[in-house]
Amino acid sequence: DIQMTQSPSSLSASVGDRVTITCRASQSISSYLNWYQQKPGKAPKLLIYGASSLQSGVPSRFSGSGSGTDFTLTISSLQPEDFATYYCQENYSNLFTFGGGTKVEIK
Amino acid sequence: QLQLQESGPGLVKPSETLSLTCTVSGGSISSSSYYWGWIRQPPGKGLEWIGSIYYSGSTYYNPSLKSRVTISADTSKNQFSLKLSSVTAADTAVYYCARRPSGRGYGMDVWGQGTTVTVSS
């Protein structure tokens, strides 16, 4: 099975900061990588699919990159509404394994 | 506007079967363009994909749960359902239903609000 490892597990940042979250797959998954944002008590929200395609309605400050085993989610200028937990997910294996999550907190 | 709504008992006894339904409005589960699936999240933990169903009736399950999971669809009611048998406390979680466009490379783009299921006697 493919394992998805996110780093860091949490981070503290200020409004306006550039934030980067990393996701590593245990084997190559090509570009079959999605990113989600989850706020407390809410369902996850799809941000990025296919490693770098922005889901409709998602602000352009969110971007994704990578292929193979290493991927990044970047928030170019952190906004107050971006404080949340972010998950990567592979859909290469049809098991749709999620990473452990990265919690972005206010510094 | 597509909406998904989970429903079912919030409390299930150990060894019994958890049954949940996802009602879809604003779209048809009979569309060949989408898969319909279940994902769960134990308290304070991450997300786990449980399984999916396609309009053809084909089902796909997480191997770790496959022996206990059944996902089915009722197209007349535009609903799909999850049954998880022989539950234990480890199955306590928020259960979400979600849609995923067919074809590789797409994420789960519409989610229900989630329903909390507690396994306890």
mmCIF file of C-alpha atoms in Angstrom, chain B residues 15-63:
data_model
loop_
_atom_site.group_PDB
_atom_site.id
_atom_site.type_symbol
_atom_site.label_atom_id
_atom_site.label_comp_id
_atom_site.label_asym_id
_atom_site.label_seq_id
_atom_site.Cartn_x
_atom_site.Cartn_y
_atom_site.Cartn_z
ATOM 1 C CA SER B 15 -20.758 -6.179 17.304
ATOM 2 C CA GLU B 16 -23.796 -4.701 15.538
ATOM 3 C CA THR B 17 -24.025 -3.248 12.039
ATOM 4 C CA LEU B 18 -23.614 0.456 11.353
ATOM 5 C CA SER B 19 -25.977 1.665 8.613
ATOM 6 C CA LEU B 20 -25.831 5.096 7.021
ATOM 7 C CA THR B 21 -27.514 6.664 4.011
ATOM 8 C CA CYS B 22 -26.373 9.545 1.834
ATOM 9 C CA THR B 23 -29.169 11.425 0.077
ATOM 10 C CA VAL B 24 -28.114 13.323 -3.017
ATOM 11 C CA SER B 25 -30.021 16.381 -4.217
ATOM 12 C CA GLY B 26 -29.379 18.582 -7.215
ATOM 13 C CA GLY B 27 -27.821 15.776 -9.219
ATOM 14 C CA SER B 28 -28.240 12.112 -10.086
ATOM 15 C CA ILE B 29 -26.233 9.206 -8.722
ATOM 16 C CA SER B 30 -27.052 7.439 -11.995
ATOM 17 C CA SER B 31 -24.624 9.688 -13.853
ATOM 18 C CA SER B 32 -21.640 7.955 -15.397
ATOM 19 C CA SER B 33 -19.569 11.018 -14.593
ATOM 20 C CA TYR B 34 -19.129 10.347 -10.895
ATOM 21 C CA TYR B 35 -18.247 7.920 -8.156
ATOM 22 C CA TRP B 36 -20.004 8.157 -4.808
ATOM 23 C CA GLY B 37 -18.114 7.274 -1.689
ATOM 24 C CA TRP B 38 -17.725 7.161 2.066
ATOM 25 C CA ILE B 39 -14.870 8.539 4.166
ATOM 26 C CA ARG B 40 -14.536 8.535 7.942
ATOM 27 C CA GLN B 41 -12.580 10.467 10.555
ATOM 28 C CA PRO B 42 -12.106 9.167 14.119
ATOM 29 C CA PRO B 43 -12.152 11.845 16.809
ATOM 30 C CA GLY B 44 -9.009 13.964 16.629
ATOM 31 C CA LYS B 45 -7.536 11.858 13.840
ATOM 32 C CA GLY B 46 -7.104 11.891 10.077
ATOM 33 C CA LEU B 47 -9.246 10.813 7.172
ATOM 34 C CA GLU B 48 -9.787 7.251 5.948
ATOM 35 C CA TRP B 49 -11.409 6.285 2.663
ATOM 36 C CA ILE B 50 -13.936 3.487 3.173
ATOM 37 C CA GLY B 51 -15.179 2.780 -0.333
ATOM 38 C CA SER B 52 -17.048 3.938 -3.401
ATOM 39 C CA ILE B 53 -19.804 2.931 -5.791
ATOM 40 C CA TYR B 54 -20.177 3.731 -9.472
ATOM 41 C CA TYR B 55 -23.445 4.206 -11.370
ATOM 42 C CA SER B 56 -23.005 0.725 -12.849
ATOM 43 C CA GLY B 57 -23.134 -0.753 -9.371
ATOM 44 C CA SER B 58 -19.430 -1.533 -9.255
ATOM 45 C CA THR B 59 -18.019 -1.139 -5.779
ATOM 46 C CA TYR B 60 -14.517 -0.480 -4.478
ATOM 47 C CA TYR B 61 -13.508 -0.966 -0.875
ATOM 48 C CA ASN B 62 -10.573 -0.206 1.368
ATOM 49 C CA PRO B 63 -8.927 -3.619 1.858
#
